[in-house]
């Protein structure tokens, strides 16, 4: 595993895929075949994604930016499953989870008077 700032631009085109290794690990990223250590191997570059929370942004898909890439190499026998997908799905899968307690509720709507007694 290695950290990179971004994949090199002069490398061959890669496919966006979801890879399962031995049925236990799951990665989503850019995939291509490379020869390493005298054998053909799968290279997967996994984007590290940061969520950009904009005030008042109510879109179902948050704005994200890729900050770096992590690279893994696997031999062909280790691959349990490979599914082709698109870039948006890969970014969504790698977006950090935000706990519900950190989400804010929308402002209350209504013409309730402040002097009105509340039941709670």
Short mmCIF file of N, CA and C in Angstrom, two decimals:
data_model
loop_
_atom_site.label_atom_id
_atom_site.label_comp_id
_atom_site.label_asym_id
_atom_site.label_seq_id
_atom_site.Cartn_x
_atom_site.Cartn_y
_atom_site.Cartn_z
N UNK A 1 0.85 -1.16 0.00
CA UNK A 1 0.00 0.00 0.00
C UNK A 1 0.89 1.23 0.00
N UNK A 2 0.52 2.22 -0.80
CA UNK A 2 1.31 3.45 -0.83
C UNK A 2 0.39 4.64 -0.98
N UNK A 3 0.80 5.76 -0.42
CA UNK A 3 0.04 7.01 -0.53
C UNK A 3 0.60 7.81 -1.69
N UNK A 4 -0.27 8.36 -2.50
CA UNK A 4 0.14 9.21 -3.60
C UNK A 4 -0.72 10.45 -3.59
N UNK A 5 -0.19 11.54 -4.15
CA UNK A 5 -1.00 12.75 -4.22
C UNK A 5 -2.05 12.61 -5.32
N UNK A 6 -1.69 12.01 -6.44
CA UNK A 6 -2.65 11.72 -7.51
C UNK A 6 -1.99 10.75 -8.48
N UNK A 7 -2.79 9.95 -9.19
CA UNK A 7 -2.20 9.04 -10.16
C UNK A 7 -1.50 9.83 -11.27
N UNK A 8 -0.42 9.27 -11.79
CA UNK A 8 0.34 9.95 -12.84
C UNK A 8 -0.50 10.06 -14.10
N UNK A 9 -0.38 11.17 -14.81
CA UNK A 9 -1.19 11.42 -15.99
C UNK A 9 -0.75 10.64 -17.22
N UNK A 10 0.50 10.13 -17.27
CA UNK A 10 0.98 9.45 -18.46
C UNK A 10 0.72 7.94 -18.43
N UNK A 11 -0.01 7.45 -17.45
CA UNK A 11 -0.31 6.03 -17.33
C UNK A 11 -1.51 5.68 -18.19
N UNK A 12 -1.66 4.39 -18.56
CA UNK A 12 -2.80 4.00 -19.39
C UNK A 12 -4.13 4.21 -18.66
N UNK A 13 -5.20 4.29 -19.45
CA UNK A 13 -6.53 4.53 -18.87
C UNK A 13 -6.92 3.39 -17.94
N UNK A 14 -7.69 3.73 -16.94
CA UNK A 14 -8.14 2.76 -15.94
C UNK A 14 -9.66 2.72 -15.94
N UNK A 15 -10.21 1.62 -15.45
CA UNK A 15 -11.65 1.46 -15.31
C UNK A 15 -12.05 1.73 -13.86
N UNK A 16 -13.24 2.24 -13.66
CA UNK A 16 -13.78 2.42 -12.31
C UNK A 16 -14.46 1.12 -11.92
N UNK A 17 -14.06 0.53 -10.78
CA UNK A 17 -14.59 -0.76 -10.37
C UNK A 17 -14.73 -0.86 -8.85
N UNK A 18 -15.56 -1.82 -8.44
CA UNK A 18 -15.65 -2.23 -7.04
C UNK A 18 -15.04 -3.62 -6.99
N UNK A 19 -14.00 -3.79 -6.19
CA UNK A 19 -13.27 -5.05 -6.10
C UNK A 19 -13.46 -5.66 -4.72
N UNK A 20 -13.77 -6.95 -4.68
CA UNK A 20 -13.80 -7.69 -3.42
C UNK A 20 -12.65 -8.68 -3.45
N UNK A 21 -11.86 -8.67 -2.38
CA UNK A 21 -10.68 -9.51 -2.30
C UNK A 21 -10.93 -10.60 -1.26
N UNK A 22 -10.84 -11.86 -1.68
CA UNK A 22 -11.09 -13.02 -0.82
C UNK A 22 -12.48 -12.96 -0.17
N UNK A 23 -13.35 -12.10 -0.66
CA UNK A 23 -14.68 -11.97 -0.08
C UNK A 23 -14.70 -11.24 1.26
N UNK A 24 -13.55 -10.70 1.70
CA UNK A 24 -13.47 -10.06 3.01
C UNK A 24 -13.20 -8.56 2.94
N UNK A 25 -12.46 -8.12 1.93
CA UNK A 25 -12.14 -6.69 1.79
C UNK A 25 -12.83 -6.17 0.54
N UNK A 26 -13.27 -4.93 0.61
CA UNK A 26 -13.97 -4.32 -0.52
C UNK A 26 -13.36 -2.96 -0.78
N UNK A 27 -12.96 -2.73 -2.04
CA UNK A 27 -12.38 -1.45 -2.44
C UNK A 27 -13.14 -0.92 -3.64
N UNK A 28 -13.26 0.40 -3.74
CA UNK A 28 -13.86 1.06 -4.90
C UNK A 28 -12.85 2.08 -5.39
N UNK A 29 -12.49 2.01 -6.67
CA UNK A 29 -11.52 2.94 -7.21
C UNK A 29 -11.21 2.69 -8.67
N UNK A 30 -10.10 3.27 -9.12
CA UNK A 30 -9.64 3.10 -10.51
C UNK A 30 -8.76 1.86 -10.57
N UNK A 31 -9.07 1.00 -11.53
CA UNK A 31 -8.40 -0.30 -11.61
C UNK A 31 -7.73 -0.46 -12.96
N UNK A 32 -6.56 -1.09 -12.93
CA UNK A 32 -5.89 -1.50 -14.18
C UNK A 32 -4.96 -2.66 -13.88
N UNK A 33 -4.53 -3.32 -14.93
CA UNK A 33 -3.64 -4.46 -14.80
C UNK A 33 -2.20 -3.97 -14.97
N UNK A 34 -1.32 -4.42 -14.08
CA UNK A 34 0.10 -4.06 -14.16
C UNK A 34 0.95 -5.29 -13.92
N UNK A 35 2.14 -5.25 -14.46
CA UNK A 35 3.07 -6.34 -14.19
C UNK A 35 4.00 -5.90 -13.07
N UNK A 36 3.99 -6.66 -11.99
CA UNK A 36 4.84 -6.41 -10.83
C UNK A 36 5.39 -7.73 -10.35
N UNK A 37 6.62 -7.74 -9.92
CA UNK A 37 7.25 -8.92 -9.34
C UNK A 37 7.20 -10.12 -10.29
N UNK A 38 7.23 -9.86 -11.59
CA UNK A 38 7.22 -10.92 -12.58
C UNK A 38 5.86 -11.56 -12.80
N UNK A 39 4.80 -10.94 -12.32
CA UNK A 39 3.45 -11.49 -12.48
C UNK A 39 2.47 -10.36 -12.77
N UNK A 40 1.38 -10.69 -13.45
CA UNK A 40 0.32 -9.71 -13.68
C UNK A 40 -0.45 -9.52 -12.39
N UNK A 41 -0.68 -8.26 -12.03
CA UNK A 41 -1.40 -7.94 -10.80
C UNK A 41 -2.45 -6.88 -11.08
N UNK A 42 -3.43 -6.83 -10.21
CA UNK A 42 -4.45 -5.80 -10.27
C UNK A 42 -3.98 -4.64 -9.42
N UNK A 43 -4.05 -3.44 -9.98
CA UNK A 43 -3.72 -2.23 -9.23
C UNK A 43 -5.00 -1.45 -9.05
N UNK A 44 -5.33 -1.10 -7.82
CA UNK A 44 -6.50 -0.28 -7.56
C UNK A 44 -6.07 0.98 -6.81
N UNK A 45 -6.40 2.12 -7.39
CA UNK A 45 -6.14 3.42 -6.78
C UNK A 45 -7.44 3.89 -6.13
N UNK A 46 -7.43 4.00 -4.82
CA UNK A 46 -8.63 4.35 -4.05
C UNK A 46 -8.55 5.83 -3.68
N UNK A 47 -9.54 6.63 -4.09
CA UNK A 47 -9.51 8.06 -3.74
C UNK A 47 -9.84 8.29 -2.28
N UNK A 48 -9.09 9.19 -1.65
CA UNK A 48 -9.46 9.65 -0.30
C UNK A 48 -10.32 10.88 -0.52
N UNK A 49 -11.55 10.81 -0.07
CA UNK A 49 -12.54 11.83 -0.37
C UNK A 49 -12.86 12.62 0.89
N UNK A 50 -12.99 13.93 0.74
CA UNK A 50 -13.44 14.78 1.83
C UNK A 50 -14.77 15.40 1.46
N UNK A 51 -15.68 15.41 2.41
CA UNK A 51 -17.00 15.98 2.21
C UNK A 51 -16.90 17.49 2.36
N UNK A 52 -17.56 18.21 1.49
CA UNK A 52 -17.63 19.66 1.59
C UNK A 52 -19.06 20.02 1.96
N UNK A 53 -19.28 20.39 3.22
CA UNK A 53 -20.61 20.77 3.68
C UNK A 53 -20.80 22.26 3.48
N UNK A 54 -21.71 22.59 2.59
CA UNK A 54 -22.01 23.99 2.33
C UNK A 54 -23.26 24.38 3.11
N UNK A 55 -23.29 25.57 3.70
CA UNK A 55 -24.48 25.99 4.45
C UNK A 55 -25.70 26.03 3.53
N UNK A 56 -26.78 25.41 3.97
CA UNK A 56 -28.01 25.42 3.19
C UNK A 56 -28.02 24.42 2.05
N UNK A 57 -27.00 23.57 1.95
CA UNK A 57 -26.93 22.58 0.88
C UNK A 57 -27.81 21.40 1.24
N UNK A 58 -28.90 21.22 0.50
CA UNK A 58 -29.85 20.16 0.81
C UNK A 58 -29.86 19.07 -0.25
N UNK A 59 -28.82 19.00 -1.07
CA UNK A 59 -28.78 17.96 -2.11
C UNK A 59 -28.59 16.60 -1.47
N UNK A 60 -29.16 15.54 -2.07
CA UNK A 60 -28.99 14.19 -1.50
C UNK A 60 -27.55 13.70 -1.62
N UNK A 61 -26.82 14.15 -2.63
CA UNK A 61 -25.42 13.76 -2.80
C UNK A 61 -24.56 14.95 -2.39
N UNK A 62 -23.73 14.81 -1.36
CA UNK A 62 -22.94 15.96 -0.90
C UNK A 62 -21.82 16.30 -1.89
N UNK A 63 -21.34 17.52 -1.80
CA UNK A 63 -20.19 17.92 -2.60
C UNK A 63 -18.94 17.29 -1.99
N UNK A 64 -18.08 16.74 -2.84
CA UNK A 64 -16.87 16.08 -2.34
C UNK A 64 -15.68 16.51 -3.17
N UNK A 65 -14.49 16.33 -2.59
CA UNK A 65 -13.25 16.59 -3.30
C UNK A 65 -12.26 15.47 -2.98
N UNK A 66 -11.45 15.09 -3.97
CA UNK A 66 -10.44 14.04 -3.78
C UNK A 66 -9.16 14.71 -3.31
N UNK A 67 -8.65 14.28 -2.14
CA UNK A 67 -7.45 14.90 -1.58
C UNK A 67 -6.19 14.09 -1.87
N UNK A 68 -6.29 12.77 -1.93
CA UNK A 68 -5.13 11.92 -2.22
C UNK A 68 -5.63 10.56 -2.69
N UNK A 69 -4.69 9.68 -3.01
CA UNK A 69 -5.02 8.34 -3.50
C UNK A 69 -4.20 7.31 -2.72
N UNK A 70 -4.80 6.15 -2.45
CA UNK A 70 -4.11 5.03 -1.84
C UNK A 70 -4.10 3.91 -2.87
N UNK A 71 -2.95 3.26 -3.05
CA UNK A 71 -2.80 2.22 -4.06
C UNK A 71 -2.61 0.86 -3.40
N UNK A 72 -3.34 -0.14 -3.89
CA UNK A 72 -3.19 -1.53 -3.46
C UNK A 72 -2.91 -2.38 -4.68
N UNK A 73 -2.11 -3.44 -4.51
CA UNK A 73 -1.85 -4.42 -5.56
C UNK A 73 -2.33 -5.78 -5.08
N UNK A 74 -3.02 -6.52 -5.96
CA UNK A 74 -3.49 -7.86 -5.63
C UNK A 74 -3.22 -8.79 -6.79
N UNK A 75 -2.90 -10.04 -6.47
CA UNK A 75 -2.75 -11.07 -7.49
C UNK A 75 -4.12 -11.51 -7.98
N UNK A 76 -4.17 -12.08 -9.18
CA UNK A 76 -5.43 -12.49 -9.78
C UNK A 76 -6.20 -13.50 -8.94
N UNK A 77 -5.50 -14.41 -8.27
CA UNK A 77 -6.17 -15.45 -7.49
C UNK A 77 -6.86 -14.88 -6.24
N UNK A 78 -6.48 -13.68 -5.82
CA UNK A 78 -7.06 -13.08 -4.62
C UNK A 78 -8.40 -12.40 -4.89
N UNK A 79 -8.73 -12.16 -6.15
CA UNK A 79 -9.92 -11.39 -6.49
C UNK A 79 -11.15 -12.30 -6.42
N UNK A 80 -12.08 -11.93 -5.57
CA UNK A 80 -13.32 -12.67 -5.39
C UNK A 80 -14.39 -12.16 -6.35
N UNK A 81 -14.45 -10.83 -6.54
CA UNK A 81 -15.49 -10.23 -7.36
C UNK A 81 -14.99 -8.90 -7.91
N UNK A 82 -15.43 -8.58 -9.13
CA UNK A 82 -15.11 -7.30 -9.75
C UNK A 82 -16.36 -6.78 -10.45
N UNK A 83 -16.77 -5.56 -10.11
CA UNK A 83 -17.98 -4.96 -10.68
C UNK A 83 -17.63 -3.62 -11.30
N UNK A 84 -17.95 -3.45 -12.58
CA UNK A 84 -17.72 -2.16 -13.23
C UNK A 84 -18.73 -1.15 -12.70
N UNK A 85 -18.29 0.10 -12.53
CA UNK A 85 -19.16 1.16 -12.05
C UNK A 85 -18.68 2.48 -12.64
N UNK A 86 -19.16 3.58 -12.12
CA UNK A 86 -18.75 4.90 -12.62
C UNK A 86 -18.07 5.70 -11.51
N UNK A 87 -17.50 6.82 -11.90
CA UNK A 87 -16.73 7.64 -10.95
C UNK A 87 -17.60 8.16 -9.81
N UNK A 88 -18.83 8.56 -10.10
CA UNK A 88 -19.71 9.10 -9.06
C UNK A 88 -19.98 8.05 -7.98
N UNK A 89 -20.19 6.81 -8.38
CA UNK A 89 -20.44 5.74 -7.41
C UNK A 89 -19.22 5.48 -6.54
N UNK A 90 -18.03 5.52 -7.14
CA UNK A 90 -16.80 5.31 -6.38
C UNK A 90 -16.62 6.42 -5.36
N UNK A 91 -16.84 7.66 -5.77
CA UNK A 91 -16.69 8.78 -4.83
C UNK A 91 -17.71 8.69 -3.70
N UNK A 92 -18.94 8.29 -4.03
CA UNK A 92 -19.98 8.15 -3.01
C UNK A 92 -19.61 7.04 -2.01
N UNK A 93 -19.06 5.92 -2.50
CA UNK A 93 -18.68 4.83 -1.61
C UNK A 93 -17.52 5.21 -0.68
N UNK A 94 -16.64 6.08 -1.14
CA UNK A 94 -15.47 6.47 -0.35
C UNK A 94 -15.67 7.75 0.45
N UNK A 95 -16.86 8.35 0.39
CA UNK A 95 -17.14 9.54 1.16
C UNK A 95 -17.31 9.17 2.63
N UNK A 96 -16.65 9.87 3.55
CA UNK A 96 -16.77 9.53 4.97
C UNK A 96 -18.21 9.65 5.45
N UNK A 97 -18.56 8.77 6.36
CA UNK A 97 -19.89 8.75 6.95
C UNK A 97 -20.01 9.87 7.99
N UNK A 98 -21.12 10.55 7.96
CA UNK A 98 -21.40 11.58 8.97
C UNK A 98 -22.49 11.02 9.88
N UNK A 99 -22.19 10.94 11.15
CA UNK A 99 -23.15 10.40 12.11
C UNK A 99 -24.40 11.28 12.15
N UNK A 100 -25.57 10.67 12.34
CA UNK A 100 -26.80 11.46 12.37
C UNK A 100 -26.80 12.55 13.44
N UNK A 101 -26.08 12.35 14.53
CA UNK A 101 -26.06 13.35 15.59
C UNK A 101 -25.37 14.63 15.15
N UNK A 102 -24.57 14.57 14.10
CA UNK A 102 -23.87 15.77 13.62
C UNK A 102 -24.67 16.51 12.57
N UNK A 103 -25.74 15.90 12.08
CA UNK A 103 -26.57 16.57 11.08
C UNK A 103 -27.48 17.56 11.78
N UNK A 104 -27.78 18.64 11.13
CA UNK A 104 -28.65 19.64 11.74
C UNK A 104 -30.04 19.53 11.14
N UNK A 105 -31.02 19.86 11.94
CA UNK A 105 -32.40 19.85 11.48
C UNK A 105 -32.72 21.17 10.81
N UNK A 106 -33.67 21.15 9.86
CA UNK A 106 -34.06 22.42 9.25
C UNK A 106 -34.77 23.31 10.27
N UNK A 107 -34.80 24.57 10.00
CA UNK A 107 -35.47 25.52 10.88
C UNK A 107 -36.95 25.19 10.94
N UNK A 108 -37.57 25.33 12.11
CA UNK A 108 -39.00 25.02 12.22
C UNK A 108 -39.84 25.95 11.35
N UNK A 109 -40.86 25.36 10.77
CA UNK A 109 -41.74 26.14 9.89
C UNK A 109 -43.08 26.29 10.60
N UNK A 110 -43.62 27.45 10.55
CA UNK A 110 -44.94 27.66 11.17
C UNK A 110 -45.06 29.05 11.73
N UNK A 111 -46.29 29.42 12.00
CA UNK A 111 -46.52 30.76 12.54
C UNK A 111 -46.95 30.65 14.00
N UNK A 112 -46.23 29.85 14.76
CA UNK A 112 -46.50 29.68 16.19
C UNK A 112 -46.04 30.94 16.92
N UNK A 113 -46.86 31.42 17.79
CA UNK A 113 -46.55 32.61 18.57
C UNK A 113 -45.59 32.23 19.69
N UNK A 114 -44.63 33.07 19.99
CA UNK A 114 -43.65 32.79 21.03
C UNK A 114 -44.28 32.73 22.42
N UNK A 115 -45.39 33.46 22.63
CA UNK A 115 -46.06 33.47 23.93
C UNK A 115 -46.90 32.20 24.14
N UNK A 116 -47.12 31.48 23.08
CA UNK A 116 -47.96 30.28 23.14
C UNK A 116 -47.26 29.22 24.00
N UNK A 117 -48.03 28.54 24.83
CA UNK A 117 -47.45 27.54 25.70
C UNK A 117 -47.17 26.27 24.91
N UNK A 118 -45.98 25.67 25.11
CA UNK A 118 -45.59 24.47 24.39
C UNK A 118 -45.86 23.24 25.26
N UNK A 119 -46.24 22.11 24.65
CA UNK A 119 -46.57 20.92 25.43
C UNK A 119 -45.39 20.24 26.06
N UNK A 120 -44.20 20.61 25.73
CA UNK A 120 -43.02 19.93 26.33
C UNK A 120 -42.13 20.87 27.06
#
